[in-house]
Amino acid sequence: MDEEHVEEQEGNANNGEQVERLPALRSLYSRVQSFVRFVNRTQRSVDVFWLNYQGVRQRYKRLEPREQLKISTYVSHPWVFQDSETTAKLVVNSEDVFFPKPWYEEGQGIQGPVSPRHITVYISIPLYTLKERATQVIWSHLRDPKDAYKLDIPAILMSGIAEWAA
């Protein structure tokens, strides 16, 4: 999530009123529904998060390896995923954030009762650099991130662990 990008909500900063700043990455009001099937393609437990209207993560469900989840959502509602144990980010269709698409094709004439089509998306582990993966493995074995400075490892990995801990 890019927390540096914010958007002003109602209020005028010029006349001294308090301006509420909201993260750009958040759910927006929409009436366009989407039906999604999340498929956990990893060997890890995955936490599925919906980003609410303030941009705050709301844990929706934990998916076990190979488990699937069918949901009803809206096209302007972003979803993110992380490893339940390590909190490492996971991706959907190779993207950090999933934005649902409408359940019907544009221009498709819908007449009468129709069963919505669930769009299948796959949760997977992103492709990590060697430095990122080494940092993750070392991090997973530490009780305290400061213990990294006691190890005989390259300084670049120590700083990576410090960044991860922050």
PDB file of N, CA and C in Angstrom, residues 31-36 71-75 100-106 108-120:
ATOM      1  N   ARG A  31     -21.825   0.602  -6.854  1.00  0.00           N
ATOM      2  CA  ARG A  31     -22.990  -0.281  -6.965  1.00  0.00           C
ATOM      3  C   ARG A  31     -22.696  -1.447  -7.904  1.00  0.00           C
ATOM      4  N   VAL A  32     -21.507  -1.446  -8.524  1.00  0.00           N
ATOM      5  CA  VAL A  32     -21.169  -2.487  -9.489  1.00  0.00           C
ATOM      6  C   VAL A  32     -20.585  -3.676  -8.743  1.00  0.00           C
ATOM      7  N   GLN A  33     -21.364  -4.759  -8.719  1.00  0.00           N
ATOM      8  CA  GLN A  33     -20.941  -5.950  -7.987  1.00  0.00           C
ATOM      9  C   GLN A  33     -19.917  -6.757  -8.762  1.00  0.00           C
ATOM     10  N   SER A  34     -19.175  -7.535  -7.985  1.00  0.00           N
ATOM     11  CA  SER A  34     -18.216  -8.479  -8.538  1.00  0.00           C
ATOM     12  C   SER A  34     -18.288  -9.740  -7.693  1.00  0.00           C
ATOM     13  N   PHE A  35     -18.166 -10.859  -8.335  1.00  0.00           N
ATOM     14  CA  PHE A  35     -18.174 -12.143  -7.643  1.00  0.00           C
ATOM     15  C   PHE A  35     -16.830 -12.797  -7.934  1.00  0.00           C
ATOM     16  N   VAL A  36     -16.114 -13.131  -6.859  1.00  0.00           N
ATOM     17  CA  VAL A  36     -14.727 -13.571  -6.998  1.00  0.00           C
ATOM     18  C   VAL A  36     -14.529 -14.904  -6.288  1.00  0.00           C
ATOM     19  N   ILE A  71     -16.577 -14.982  -2.844  1.00  0.00           N
ATOM     20  CA  ILE A  71     -17.087 -13.780  -2.189  1.00  0.00           C
ATOM     21  C   ILE A  71     -17.900 -12.944  -3.171  1.00  0.00           C
ATOM     22  N   SER A  72     -18.725 -12.093  -2.581  1.00  0.00           N
ATOM     23  CA  SER A  72     -19.424 -11.054  -3.318  1.00  0.00           C
ATOM     24  C   SER A  72     -18.820  -9.732  -2.848  1.00  0.00           C
ATOM     25  N   THR A  73     -18.371  -8.899  -3.776  1.00  0.00           N
ATOM     26  CA  THR A  73     -17.722  -7.642  -3.424  1.00  0.00           C
ATOM     27  C   THR A  73     -18.117  -6.594  -4.465  1.00  0.00           C
ATOM     28  N   TYR A  74     -17.385  -5.497  -4.509  1.00  0.00           N
ATOM     29  CA  TYR A  74     -17.658  -4.421  -5.462  1.00  0.00           C
ATOM     30  C   TYR A  74     -16.376  -4.038  -6.187  1.00  0.00           C
ATOM     31  N   VAL A  75     -16.537  -3.483  -7.395  1.00  0.00           N
ATOM     32  CA  VAL A  75     -15.369  -3.219  -8.237  1.00  0.00           C
ATOM     33  C   VAL A  75     -14.392  -2.205  -7.635  1.00  0.00           C
ATOM     34  N   PRO A 100     -11.367  -5.945  -7.967  1.00  0.00           N
ATOM     35  CA  PRO A 100     -12.351  -6.771  -8.663  1.00  0.00           C
ATOM     36  C   PRO A 100     -12.857  -6.120  -9.949  1.00  0.00           C
ATOM     37  N   LYS A 101     -13.208  -6.964 -10.888  1.00  0.00           N
ATOM     38  CA  LYS A 101     -13.816  -6.545 -12.154  1.00  0.00           C
ATOM     39  C   LYS A 101     -15.316  -6.877 -12.082  1.00  0.00           C
ATOM     40  N   PRO A 102     -16.138  -6.205 -12.901  1.00  0.00           N
ATOM     41  CA  PRO A 102     -17.568  -6.544 -12.916  1.00  0.00           C
ATOM     42  C   PRO A 102     -17.762  -8.009 -13.286  1.00  0.00           C
ATOM     43  N   TRP A 103     -18.802  -8.621 -12.781  1.00  0.00           N
ATOM     44  CA  TRP A 103     -19.041 -10.041 -13.022  1.00  0.00           C
ATOM     45  C   TRP A 103     -19.580 -10.318 -14.415  1.00  0.00           C
ATOM     46  N   TYR A 104     -20.006  -9.283 -15.107  1.00  0.00           N
ATOM     47  CA  TYR A 104     -20.528  -9.450 -16.461  1.00  0.00           C
ATOM     48  C   TYR A 104     -19.612  -8.734 -17.442  1.00  0.00           C
ATOM     49  N   GLU A 105     -19.591  -9.198 -18.667  1.00  0.00           N
ATOM     50  CA  GLU A 105     -18.786  -8.582 -19.720  1.00  0.00           C
ATOM     51  C   GLU A 105     -19.457  -7.287 -20.176  1.00  0.00           C
ATOM     52  N   GLU A 106     -18.664  -6.264 -20.459  1.00  0.00           N
ATOM     53  CA  GLU A 106     -19.183  -5.001 -20.975  1.00  0.00           C
ATOM     54  C   GLU A 106     -19.933  -5.266 -22.281  1.00  0.00           C
ATOM     55  N   GLN A 108     -22.584  -7.018 -22.596  1.00  0.00           N
ATOM     56  CA  GLN A 108     -23.326  -8.276 -22.509  1.00  0.00           C
ATOM     57  C   GLN A 108     -24.765  -7.946 -22.125  1.00  0.00           C
ATOM     58  N   GLY A 109     -25.702  -8.342 -22.928  1.00  0.00           N
ATOM     59  CA  GLY A 109     -27.105  -8.102 -22.613  1.00  0.00           C
ATOM     60  C   GLY A 109     -27.572  -9.082 -21.551  1.00  0.00           C
ATOM     61  N   ILE A 110     -27.995  -8.577 -20.393  1.00  0.00           N
ATOM     62  CA  ILE A 110     -28.467  -9.440 -19.315  1.00  0.00           C
ATOM     63  C   ILE A 110     -29.974  -9.313 -19.253  1.00  0.00           C
ATOM     64  N   GLN A 111     -30.646 -10.433 -19.484  1.00  0.00           N
ATOM     65  CA  GLN A 111     -32.105 -10.425 -19.455  1.00  0.00           C
ATOM     66  C   GLN A 111     -32.565 -11.583 -18.582  1.00  0.00           C
ATOM     67  N   GLY A 112     -33.464 -11.277 -17.677  1.00  0.00           N
ATOM     68  CA  GLY A 112     -34.008 -12.312 -16.806  1.00  0.00           C
ATOM     69  C   GLY A 112     -33.022 -12.722 -15.736  1.00  0.00           C
ATOM     70  N   PRO A 113     -33.387 -13.742 -14.949  1.00  0.00           N
ATOM     71  CA  PRO A 113     -32.504 -14.196 -13.867  1.00  0.00           C
ATOM     72  C   PRO A 113     -31.244 -14.850 -14.432  1.00  0.00           C
ATOM     73  N   VAL A 114     -30.113 -14.440 -13.890  1.00  0.00           N
ATOM     74  CA  VAL A 114     -28.819 -14.947 -14.339  1.00  0.00           C
ATOM     75  C   VAL A 114     -27.972 -15.254 -13.114  1.00  0.00           C
ATOM     76  N   SER A 115     -27.294 -16.383 -13.126  1.00  0.00           N
ATOM     77  CA  SER A 115     -26.358 -16.689 -12.044  1.00  0.00           C
ATOM     78  C   SER A 115     -25.065 -15.934 -12.302  1.00  0.00           C
ATOM     79  N   PRO A 116     -24.582 -15.201 -11.310  1.00  0.00           N
ATOM     80  CA  PRO A 116     -23.335 -14.461 -11.517  1.00  0.00           C
ATOM     81  C   PRO A 116     -22.160 -15.411 -11.741  1.00  0.00           C
ATOM     82  N   ARG A 117     -21.252 -14.969 -12.568  1.00  0.00           N
ATOM     83  CA  ARG A 117     -20.040 -15.723 -12.861  1.00  0.00           C
ATOM     84  C   ARG A 117     -18.949 -15.280 -11.890  1.00  0.00           C
ATOM     85  N   HIS A 118     -18.396 -16.231 -11.130  1.00  0.00           N
ATOM     86  CA  HIS A 118     -17.291 -15.921 -10.215  1.00  0.00           C
ATOM     87  C   HIS A 118     -15.990 -15.858 -11.012  1.00  0.00           C
ATOM     88  N   ILE A 119     -15.278 -14.771 -10.834  1.00  0.00           N
ATOM     89  CA  ILE A 119     -13.983 -14.590 -11.489  1.00  0.00           C
ATOM     90  C   ILE A 119     -12.930 -15.267 -10.602  1.00  0.00           C
ATOM     91  N   THR A 120     -12.183 -16.207 -11.157  1.00  0.00           N
ATOM     92  CA  THR A 120     -11.168 -16.926 -10.381  1.00  0.00           C
ATOM     93  C   THR A 120      -9.853 -16.164 -10.408  1.00  0.00           C
TER      94      THR A 120
END
